[in-house]
Amino acid sequence: MNKFTRREVLAIGTTAFATVATVALSSSPFALAEAKKTPKSLLESFTGGKQVNEGKITLEMPEIAENGNTVPLSFKVESPMTKDDYVKRVIIISEGNPRPDVATFNFSPLSGEAAASSRMRLAKTQNIIAVAELSDGTFHMTKTEVKVTIGGCGG
Amino acid sequence: MANTKPRIKAPKSAKQGEIITIKTLISHVMETGLRKDKKTGELIPRQIINKFTAKFDGAEVFSVNLDAAISANPYFQFTMKAEKSGEFEFIWQDDNGETYSKKSPLTVS
């Protein structure tokens, strides 16, 4: 199915490297920036280099995921969610997937609560980072580790 | 994708000020663009839902920018504060330019 074997991951890596090389030669700045994205650079582009505090946000994921194809994820940010004080965005970043982007959730005062759930793919055991941007311009983060047991399906 | 079918679980009625929970699911492969075709060895092009938006009477309540790490058949659960009667509109945007949408009414008492 959608699982990656070690061999495929390596193959992807090689292909990605080849792509980067080609792109670098053809000097397309957009594609180059895209290829260089790391969890750190993604976090920095989200926060604009501002300080990120711990807390206020909780991220719930299973400790062990048997199937990395669909891992439940839910988060909640402490906030009154009024017009003057609400959560603007929450970004989910993966430290171990081929690409660090998972999703960005955009809230509004209409949301009532800054909480959401979804399901994500995990290529391997790794940390998942959730960062919330509040309407007052502050950032709050949390991190959780999920162990992935790669199942015997496909690959 | 002809077989893309959005499904929604949202209350039809709510009390004023109540925080209601909405669940949405759409059938979609969410092709990552990182997998190879086993026969040809070529990369299968990325095709995912890249944006989900929930609107209430035209105003955006909640939206998500999705990347390939969101599982196939993207599922979202989120909340809204019920303040007045109106209509939900849920919109999914596909990489191939198509959009899928579904509406649901809400009566607030």
PDB file of C-alpha atoms in Angstrom:
ATOM      1  CA  MET A   1       0.000   0.000   0.000  1.00  0.00           C
ATOM      2  CA  ASN A   2       1.482   3.341   0.947  1.00  0.00           C
ATOM      3  CA  LYS A   3       4.194   2.001   3.199  1.00  0.00           C
ATOM      4  CA  PHE A   4       7.769   2.679   2.344  1.00  0.00           C
ATOM      5  CA  THR A   5      10.353  -0.034   2.583  1.00  0.00           C
ATOM      6  CA  ARG A   6      13.864   0.980   3.477  1.00  0.00           C
ATOM      7  CA  ARG A   7      14.836   0.427  -0.139  1.00  0.00           C
ATOM      8  CA  GLU A   8      12.114   2.714  -1.448  1.00  0.00           C
ATOM      9  CA  VAL A   9      12.957   5.420   1.051  1.00  0.00           C
ATOM     10  CA  LEU A  10      16.561   5.263  -0.098  1.00  0.00           C
ATOM     11  CA  ALA A  11      15.429   5.372  -3.708  1.00  0.00           C
ATOM     12  CA  ILE A  12      13.299   8.421  -2.933  1.00  0.00           C
ATOM     13  CA  GLY A  13      16.229  10.063  -1.220  1.00  0.00           C
ATOM     14  CA  THR A  14      18.411   9.475  -4.235  1.00  0.00           C
ATOM     15  CA  THR A  15      15.755  10.777  -6.581  1.00  0.00           C
ATOM     16  CA  ALA A  16      15.217  13.834  -4.386  1.00  0.00           C
ATOM     17  CA  PHE A  17      18.947  14.498  -4.374  1.00  0.00           C
ATOM     18  CA  ALA A  18      19.072  14.152  -8.147  1.00  0.00           C
ATOM     19  CA  THR A  19      16.141  16.553  -8.409  1.00  0.00           C
ATOM     20  CA  VAL A  20      17.833  19.069  -6.133  1.00  0.00           C
ATOM     21  CA  ALA A  21      20.981  18.846  -8.215  1.00  0.00           C
ATOM     22  CA  THR A  22      19.059  19.353 -11.444  1.00  0.00           C
ATOM     23  CA  VAL A  23      17.041  22.175  -9.984  1.00  0.00           C
ATOM     24  CA  ALA A  24      20.134  23.856  -8.570  1.00  0.00           C
ATOM     25  CA  LEU A  25      21.700  23.783 -12.010  1.00  0.00           C
ATOM     26  CA  SER A  26      18.622  25.257 -13.608  1.00  0.00           C
ATOM     27  CA  SER A  27      18.566  27.724 -10.677  1.00  0.00           C
ATOM     28  CA  SER A  28      14.873  27.823  -9.896  1.00  0.00           C
ATOM     29  CA  PRO A  29      14.777  29.463  -6.468  1.00  0.00           C
ATOM     30  CA  PHE A  30      11.257  28.328  -5.598  1.00  0.00           C
ATOM     31  CA  ALA A  31      11.861  24.647  -6.231  1.00  0.00           C
ATOM     32  CA  LEU A  32      15.199  24.853  -4.460  1.00  0.00           C
ATOM     33  CA  ALA A  33      13.622  26.297  -1.322  1.00  0.00           C
ATOM     34  CA  GLU A  34      10.983  23.592  -1.541  1.00  0.00           C
ATOM     35  CA  ALA A  35      13.560  20.828  -1.678  1.00  0.00           C
ATOM     36  CA  LYS A  36      15.587  22.213   1.232  1.00  0.00           C
ATOM     37  CA  LYS A  37      12.661  22.308   3.663  1.00  0.00           C
ATOM     38  CA  THR A  38      13.517  20.824   7.053  1.00  0.00           C
ATOM     39  CA  PRO A  39      11.447  20.679  10.256  1.00  0.00           C
ATOM     40  CA  LYS A  40      13.528  23.592  11.558  1.00  0.00           C
ATOM     41  CA  SER A  41      13.135  25.785   8.475  1.00  0.00           C
ATOM     42  CA  LEU A  42       9.421  25.040   8.376  1.00  0.00           C
ATOM     43  CA  LEU A  43       9.076  26.069  12.027  1.00  0.00           C
ATOM     44  CA  GLU A  44      11.035  29.249  11.392  1.00  0.00           C
ATOM     45  CA  SER A  45       8.933  30.196   8.390  1.00  0.00           C
ATOM     46  CA  PHE A  46       5.804  29.643  10.503  1.00  0.00           C
ATOM     47  CA  THR A  47       6.948  31.723  13.480  1.00  0.00           C
ATOM     48  CA  GLY A  48       8.963  34.277  11.528  1.00  0.00           C
ATOM     49  CA  GLY A  49      11.884  33.589  13.876  1.00  0.00           C
ATOM     50  CA  LYS A  50       9.949  34.661  16.982  1.00  0.00           C
ATOM     51  CA  GLN A  51      10.357  32.987  20.345  1.00  0.00           C
ATOM     52  CA  VAL A  52       8.261  29.876  20.891  1.00  0.00           C
ATOM     53  CA  ASN A  53       7.036  29.009  24.404  1.00  0.00           C
ATOM     54  CA  GLU A  54       6.202  25.575  25.739  1.00  0.00           C
ATOM     55  CA  GLY A  55       2.704  24.759  26.885  1.00  0.00           C
ATOM     56  CA  LYS A  56      -0.861  25.995  26.272  1.00  0.00           C
ATOM     57  CA  ILE A  57      -1.192  23.388  23.539  1.00  0.00           C
ATOM     58  CA  THR A  58      -1.706  19.666  24.030  1.00  0.00           C
ATOM     59  CA  LEU A  59      -1.242  17.109  21.292  1.00  0.00           C
ATOM     60  CA  GLU A  60      -2.703  13.658  21.645  1.00  0.00           C
ATOM     61  CA  MET A  61      -1.349  10.805  19.587  1.00  0.00           C
ATOM     62  CA  PRO A  62      -0.941   7.112  20.342  1.00  0.00           C
ATOM     63  CA  GLU A  63       2.398   6.117  21.935  1.00  0.00           C
ATOM     64  CA  ILE A  64       2.672   3.224  19.552  1.00  0.00           C
ATOM     65  CA  ALA A  65       1.150   3.165  16.097  1.00  0.00           C
ATOM     66  CA  GLU A  66       0.931  -0.227  14.446  1.00  0.00           C
ATOM     67  CA  ASN A  67      -0.067   1.188  11.114  1.00  0.00           C
ATOM     68  CA  GLY A  68       1.830   4.273  10.032  1.00  0.00           C
ATOM     69  CA  ASN A  69      -0.701   4.936   7.278  1.00  0.00           C
ATOM     70  CA  THR A  70      -3.395   6.318   9.523  1.00  0.00           C
ATOM     71  CA  VAL A  71      -2.348   7.591  12.919  1.00  0.00           C
ATOM     72  CA  PRO A  72      -4.971   9.554  14.846  1.00  0.00           C
ATOM     73  CA  LEU A  73      -3.958  13.018  15.930  1.00  0.00           C
ATOM     74  CA  SER A  74      -5.847  15.527  18.005  1.00  0.00           C
ATOM     75  CA  PHE A  75      -4.838  18.767  19.635  1.00  0.00           C
ATOM     76  CA  LYS A  76      -6.294  21.459  21.825  1.00  0.00           C
ATOM     77  CA  VAL A  77      -5.107  24.955  22.662  1.00  0.00           C
ATOM     78  CA  GLU A  78      -6.182  26.771  25.836  1.00  0.00           C
ATOM     79  CA  SER A  79      -7.912  29.906  24.636  1.00  0.00           C
ATOM     80  CA  PRO A  80     -11.150  31.784  25.329  1.00  0.00           C
ATOM     81  CA  MET A  81     -11.643  32.053  21.528  1.00  0.00           C
ATOM     82  CA  THR A  82     -13.128  35.552  21.600  1.00  0.00           C
ATOM     83  CA  LYS A  83     -12.676  38.267  18.976  1.00  0.00           C
ATOM     84  CA  ASP A  84      -9.770  39.785  20.923  1.00  0.00           C
ATOM     85  CA  ASP A  85      -8.087  36.609  22.090  1.00  0.00           C
ATOM     86  CA  TYR A  86      -8.120  33.564  19.899  1.00  0.00           C
ATOM     87  CA  VAL A  87      -5.908  30.980  18.232  1.00  0.00           C
ATOM     88  CA  LYS A  88      -5.118  31.880  14.641  1.00  0.00           C
ATOM     89  CA  ARG A  89      -3.270  28.861  13.330  1.00  0.00           C
ATOM     90  CA  VAL A  90      -1.816  25.551  14.413  1.00  0.00           C
ATOM     91  CA  ILE A  91       0.887  23.860  12.375  1.00  0.00           C
ATOM     92  CA  ILE A  92       1.759  20.178  12.622  1.00  0.00           C
ATOM     93  CA  ILE A  93       5.369  19.301  11.748  1.00  0.00           C
ATOM     94  CA  SER A  94       6.860  15.843  11.292  1.00  0.00           C
ATOM     95  CA  GLU A  95      10.518  15.232  12.141  1.00  0.00           C
ATOM     96  CA  GLY A  96      10.841  11.889  10.391  1.00  0.00           C
ATOM     97  CA  ASN A  97       8.701  11.955   7.244  1.00  0.00           C
ATOM     98  CA  PRO A  98      10.196  12.587   3.793  1.00  0.00           C
ATOM     99  CA  ARG A  99       8.600  16.051   3.949  1.00  0.00           C
ATOM    100  CA  PRO A 100       8.127  17.886   7.263  1.00  0.00           C
ATOM    101  CA  ASP A 101       4.801  19.533   6.365  1.00  0.00           C
ATOM    102  CA  VAL A 102       1.731  17.773   7.694  1.00  0.00           C
ATOM    103  CA  ALA A 103      -0.991  20.407   7.871  1.00  0.00           C
ATOM    104  CA  THR A 104      -1.869  23.898   9.053  1.00  0.00           C
ATOM    105  CA  PHE A 105      -5.204  24.382  10.796  1.00  0.00           C
ATOM    106  CA  ASN A 106      -6.736  27.867  10.620  1.00  0.00           C
ATOM    107  CA  PHE A 107      -9.189  28.881  13.322  1.00  0.00           C
ATOM    108  CA  SER A 108     -11.474  31.867  13.813  1.00  0.00           C
ATOM    109  CA  PRO A 109     -13.359  33.277  16.817  1.00  0.00           C
ATOM    110  CA  LEU A 110     -16.383  31.435  15.365  1.00  0.00           C
ATOM    111  CA  SER A 111     -14.649  28.135  16.108  1.00  0.00           C
ATOM    112  CA  GLY A 112     -15.622  28.273  19.793  1.00  0.00           C
ATOM    113  CA  GLU A 113     -12.715  26.009  20.718  1.00  0.00           C
ATOM    114  CA  ALA A 114      -9.229  25.691  19.277  1.00  0.00           C
ATOM    115  CA  ALA A 115      -9.341  21.939  18.947  1.00  0.00           C
ATOM    116  CA  ALA A 116      -9.307  19.570  16.006  1.00  0.00           C
ATOM    117  CA  SER A 117      -8.619  15.962  15.078  1.00  0.00           C
ATOM    118  CA  SER A 118      -7.370  14.285  11.950  1.00  0.00           C
ATOM    119  CA  ARG A 119      -5.309  11.310  10.805  1.00  0.00           C
ATOM    120  CA  MET A 120      -1.765  11.391   9.480  1.00  0.00           C
ATOM    121  CA  ARG A 121       0.930   9.268   7.910  1.00  0.00           C
ATOM    122  CA  LEU A 122       4.118   8.415   9.781  1.00  0.00           C
ATOM    123  CA  ALA A 123       7.028   6.986   7.801  1.00  0.00           C
ATOM    124  CA  LYS A 124       8.844   5.844  10.974  1.00  0.00           C
ATOM    125  CA  THR A 125       9.171   6.385  14.728  1.00  0.00           C
ATOM    126  CA  GLN A 126       9.544  10.105  15.232  1.00  0.00           C
ATOM    127  CA  ASN A 127       8.575  13.290  17.038  1.00  0.00           C
ATOM    128  CA  ILE A 128       5.545  15.275  15.964  1.00  0.00           C
ATOM    129  CA  ILE A 129       5.556  18.983  16.764  1.00  0.00           C
ATOM    130  CA  ALA A 130       2.465  21.162  17.091  1.00  0.00           C
ATOM    131  CA  VAL A 131       2.842  24.952  17.221  1.00  0.00           C
ATOM    132  CA  ALA A 132      -0.006  27.392  17.822  1.00  0.00           C
ATOM    133  CA  GLU A 133      -0.041  31.041  16.805  1.00  0.00           C
ATOM    134  CA  LEU A 134      -2.263  33.191  19.011  1.00  0.00           C
ATOM    135  CA  SER A 135      -3.953  36.427  18.003  1.00  0.00           C
ATOM    136  CA  ASP A 136      -1.605  38.366  20.337  1.00  0.00           C
ATOM    137  CA  GLY A 137       1.353  37.238  18.217  1.00  0.00           C
ATOM    138  CA  THR A 138       2.784  34.655  20.628  1.00  0.00           C
ATOM    139  CA  PHE A 139       3.689  31.079  19.710  1.00  0.00           C
ATOM    140  CA  HIS A 140       3.272  27.968  21.834  1.00  0.00           C
ATOM    141  CA  MET A 141       4.485  24.483  21.061  1.00  0.00           C
ATOM    142  CA  THR A 142       4.394  20.887  22.171  1.00  0.00           C
ATOM    143  CA  LYS A 143       6.140  17.742  20.984  1.00  0.00           C
ATOM    144  CA  THR A 144       5.211  14.092  21.217  1.00  0.00           C
ATOM    145  CA  GLU A 145       6.965  10.906  20.181  1.00  0.00           C
ATOM    146  CA  VAL A 146       5.133   8.170  18.306  1.00  0.00           C
ATOM    147  CA  LYS A 147       6.675   4.733  17.832  1.00  0.00           C
ATOM    148  CA  VAL A 148       5.759   3.147  14.537  1.00  0.00           C
ATOM    149  CA  THR A 149       5.720  -0.605  14.069  1.00  0.00           C
ATOM    150  CA  ILE A 150       5.825  -1.106  10.334  1.00  0.00           C
ATOM    151  CA  GLY A 151       3.207  -3.701   9.502  1.00  0.00           C
ATOM    152  CA  GLY A 152       3.592  -6.494   6.981  1.00  0.00           C
ATOM    153  CA  CYS A 153       1.344  -4.897   4.437  1.00  0.00           C
ATOM    154  CA  GLY A 154       2.682  -4.018   0.989  1.00  0.00           C
ATOM    155  CA  GLY A 155       5.767  -1.848   0.802  1.00  0.00           C
TER     156      GLY A 155
ATOM    157  CA  MET B   1     -11.919  11.505  -9.328  1.00  0.00           C
ATOM    158  CA  ALA B   2     -15.391  10.337  -9.977  1.00  0.00           C
ATOM    159  CA  ASN B   3     -15.551   8.290  -6.789  1.00  0.00           C
ATOM    160  CA  THR B   4     -14.738  11.186  -4.457  1.00  0.00           C
ATOM    161  CA  LYS B   5     -17.586  11.333  -2.000  1.00  0.00           C
ATOM    162  CA  PRO B   6     -17.725  13.877   0.841  1.00  0.00           C
ATOM    163  CA  ARG B   7     -19.454  12.857   4.058  1.00  0.00           C
ATOM    164  CA  ILE B   8     -20.438  15.106   6.947  1.00  0.00           C
ATOM    165  CA  LYS B   9     -21.660  14.557  10.457  1.00  0.00           C
ATOM    166  CA  ALA B  10     -22.969  17.850  11.808  1.00  0.00           C
ATOM    167  CA  PRO B  11     -25.916  18.532  14.115  1.00  0.00           C
ATOM    168  CA  LYS B  12     -29.054  19.909  12.439  1.00  0.00           C
ATOM    169  CA  SER B  13     -30.058  21.882  15.514  1.00  0.00           C
ATOM    170  CA  ALA B  14     -28.314  23.448  18.489  1.00  0.00           C
ATOM    171  CA  LYS B  15     -28.931  25.765  21.430  1.00  0.00           C
ATOM    172  CA  GLN B  16     -27.611  29.293  21.211  1.00  0.00           C
ATOM    173  CA  GLY B  17     -24.054  29.533  22.498  1.00  0.00           C
ATOM    174  CA  GLU B  18     -23.550  25.783  22.350  1.00  0.00           C
ATOM    175  CA  ILE B  19     -20.239  24.517  20.977  1.00  0.00           C
ATOM    176  CA  ILE B  20     -21.042  21.920  18.357  1.00  0.00           C
ATOM    177  CA  THR B  21     -18.725  19.289  16.899  1.00  0.00           C
ATOM    178  CA  ILE B  22     -18.527  18.682  13.166  1.00  0.00           C
ATOM    179  CA  LYS B  23     -16.923  15.652  11.549  1.00  0.00           C
ATOM    180  CA  THR B  24     -16.050  15.459   7.879  1.00  0.00           C
ATOM    181  CA  LEU B  25     -14.577  12.752   5.698  1.00  0.00           C
ATOM    182  CA  ILE B  26     -13.878  12.581   1.991  1.00  0.00           C
ATOM    183  CA  SER B  27     -12.794   9.545   0.024  1.00  0.00           C
ATOM    184  CA  HIS B  28      -9.536  10.403  -1.678  1.00  0.00           C
ATOM    185  CA  VAL B  29      -6.277   8.515  -2.319  1.00  0.00           C
ATOM    186  CA  MET B  30      -4.028  11.411  -1.203  1.00  0.00           C
ATOM    187  CA  GLU B  31      -1.249  10.266  -3.536  1.00  0.00           C
ATOM    188  CA  THR B  32       1.972  11.572  -1.976  1.00  0.00           C
ATOM    189  CA  GLY B  33       4.041  12.069  -5.125  1.00  0.00           C
ATOM    190  CA  LEU B  34       6.831  10.097  -3.443  1.00  0.00           C
ATOM    191  CA  ARG B  35       5.744   6.618  -4.482  1.00  0.00           C
ATOM    192  CA  LYS B  36       6.988   4.857  -7.572  1.00  0.00           C
ATOM    193  CA  ASP B  37       4.997   2.870 -10.061  1.00  0.00           C
ATOM    194  CA  LYS B  38       6.263  -0.680  -9.534  1.00  0.00           C
ATOM    195  CA  LYS B  39       6.102  -1.554 -13.243  1.00  0.00           C
ATOM    196  CA  THR B  40       7.648   1.527 -14.832  1.00  0.00           C
ATOM    197  CA  GLY B  41       9.763   2.744 -11.909  1.00  0.00           C
ATOM    198  CA  GLU B  42       8.479   6.257 -12.449  1.00  0.00           C
ATOM    199  CA  LEU B  43       7.188   8.487  -9.685  1.00  0.00           C
ATOM    200  CA  ILE B  44       3.426   8.628  -9.415  1.00  0.00           C
ATOM    201  CA  PRO B  45       2.512  12.343  -9.538  1.00  0.00           C
ATOM    202  CA  ARG B  46       1.194  13.932  -6.369  1.00  0.00           C
ATOM    203  CA  GLN B  47      -2.555  14.250  -6.148  1.00  0.00           C
ATOM    204  CA  ILE B  48      -3.948  15.290  -2.810  1.00  0.00           C
ATOM    205  CA  ILE B  49      -6.689  17.430  -1.354  1.00  0.00           C
ATOM    206  CA  ASN B  50      -4.647  20.544  -0.574  1.00  0.00           C
ATOM    207  CA  LYS B  51      -7.265  22.692   1.174  1.00  0.00           C
ATOM    208  CA  PHE B  52     -10.357  22.117   3.251  1.00  0.00           C
ATOM    209  CA  THR B  53     -12.646  24.983   4.247  1.00  0.00           C
ATOM    210  CA  ALA B  54     -15.697  25.064   6.486  1.00  0.00           C
ATOM    211  CA  LYS B  55     -17.920  28.115   6.103  1.00  0.00           C
ATOM    212  CA  PHE B  56     -21.054  29.145   7.941  1.00  0.00           C
ATOM    213  CA  ASP B  57     -23.308  31.589   6.092  1.00  0.00           C
ATOM    214  CA  GLY B  58     -20.331  32.546   3.947  1.00  0.00           C
ATOM    215  CA  ALA B  59     -17.928  33.274   6.839  1.00  0.00           C
ATOM    216  CA  GLU B  60     -14.908  31.006   7.265  1.00  0.00           C
ATOM    217  CA  VAL B  61     -15.061  29.081  10.536  1.00  0.00           C
ATOM    218  CA  PHE B  62     -12.232  26.625  10.093  1.00  0.00           C
ATOM    219  CA  SER B  63      -9.847  25.607   7.337  1.00  0.00           C
ATOM    220  CA  VAL B  64      -6.881  23.321   6.839  1.00  0.00           C
ATOM    221  CA  ASN B  65      -3.933  23.476   4.448  1.00  0.00           C
ATOM    222  CA  LEU B  66      -3.119  19.840   3.884  1.00  0.00           C
ATOM    223  CA  ASP B  67       0.138  18.252   2.846  1.00  0.00           C
ATOM    224  CA  ALA B  68       0.860  14.729   1.683  1.00  0.00           C
ATOM    225  CA  ALA B  69       1.341  13.486   5.253  1.00  0.00           C
ATOM    226  CA  ILE B  70      -2.416  13.586   5.847  1.00  0.00           C
ATOM    227  CA  SER B  71      -3.785  10.055   5.492  1.00  0.00           C
ATOM    228  CA  ALA B  72      -5.876   8.853   2.588  1.00  0.00           C
ATOM    229  CA  ASN B  73      -9.576   9.718   2.978  1.00  0.00           C
ATOM    230  CA  PRO B  74      -8.852  12.887   4.971  1.00  0.00           C
ATOM    231  CA  TYR B  75     -10.862  13.152   8.160  1.00  0.00           C
ATOM    232  CA  PHE B  76     -11.351  16.299  10.235  1.00  0.00           C
ATOM    233  CA  GLN B  77     -13.140  16.937  13.473  1.00  0.00           C
ATOM    234  CA  PHE B  78     -13.569  20.507  14.670  1.00  0.00           C
ATOM    235  CA  THR B  79     -15.970  22.772  16.544  1.00  0.00           C
ATOM    236  CA  MET B  80     -18.143  25.814  16.040  1.00  0.00           C
ATOM    237  CA  LYS B  81     -20.015  28.081  18.441  1.00  0.00           C
ATOM    238  CA  ALA B  82     -23.669  28.067  17.400  1.00  0.00           C
ATOM    239  CA  GLU B  83     -24.941  31.643  17.449  1.00  0.00           C
ATOM    240  CA  LYS B  84     -27.603  31.819  14.735  1.00  0.00           C
ATOM    241  CA  SER B  85     -29.393  29.599  12.268  1.00  0.00           C
ATOM    242  CA  GLY B  86     -27.767  29.251   8.898  1.00  0.00           C
ATOM    243  CA  GLU B  87     -26.059  26.937   6.494  1.00  0.00           C
ATOM    244  CA  PHE B  88     -22.704  25.198   6.535  1.00  0.00           C
ATOM    245  CA  GLU B  89     -20.700  24.843   3.376  1.00  0.00           C
ATOM    246  CA  PHE B  90     -17.754  22.476   3.257  1.00  0.00           C
ATOM    247  CA  ILE B  91     -15.272  22.737   0.398  1.00  0.00           C
ATOM    248  CA  TRP B  92     -12.407  20.447  -0.562  1.00  0.00           C
ATOM    249  CA  GLN B  93      -9.860  21.528  -3.199  1.00  0.00           C
ATOM    250  CA  ASP B  94      -8.034  18.880  -5.189  1.00  0.00           C
ATOM    251  CA  ASP B  95      -4.542  19.219  -6.718  1.00  0.00           C
ATOM    252  CA  ASN B  96      -6.145  18.584 -10.114  1.00  0.00           C
ATOM    253  CA  GLY B  97      -8.154  21.817  -9.814  1.00  0.00           C
ATOM    254  CA  GLU B  98     -11.452  20.212  -8.971  1.00  0.00           C
ATOM    255  CA  THR B  99     -13.447  21.209  -5.924  1.00  0.00           C
ATOM    256  CA  TYR B 100     -15.959  19.126  -4.039  1.00  0.00           C
ATOM    257  CA  SER B 101     -18.521  20.685  -1.754  1.00  0.00           C
ATOM    258  CA  LYS B 102     -21.427  19.828   0.482  1.00  0.00           C
ATOM    259  CA  LYS B 103     -23.936  21.897   2.440  1.00  0.00           C
ATOM    260  CA  SER B 104     -25.758  21.283   5.686  1.00  0.00           C
ATOM    261  CA  PRO B 105     -28.360  23.450   7.452  1.00  0.00           C
ATOM    262  CA  LEU B 106     -28.290  24.355  11.167  1.00  0.00           C
ATOM    263  CA  THR B 107     -31.212  25.636  13.228  1.00  0.00           C
ATOM    264  CA  VAL B 108     -30.305  27.492  16.416  1.00  0.00           C
ATOM    265  CA  SER B 109     -32.929  27.859  19.111  1.00  0.00           C
TER     266      SER B 109
END
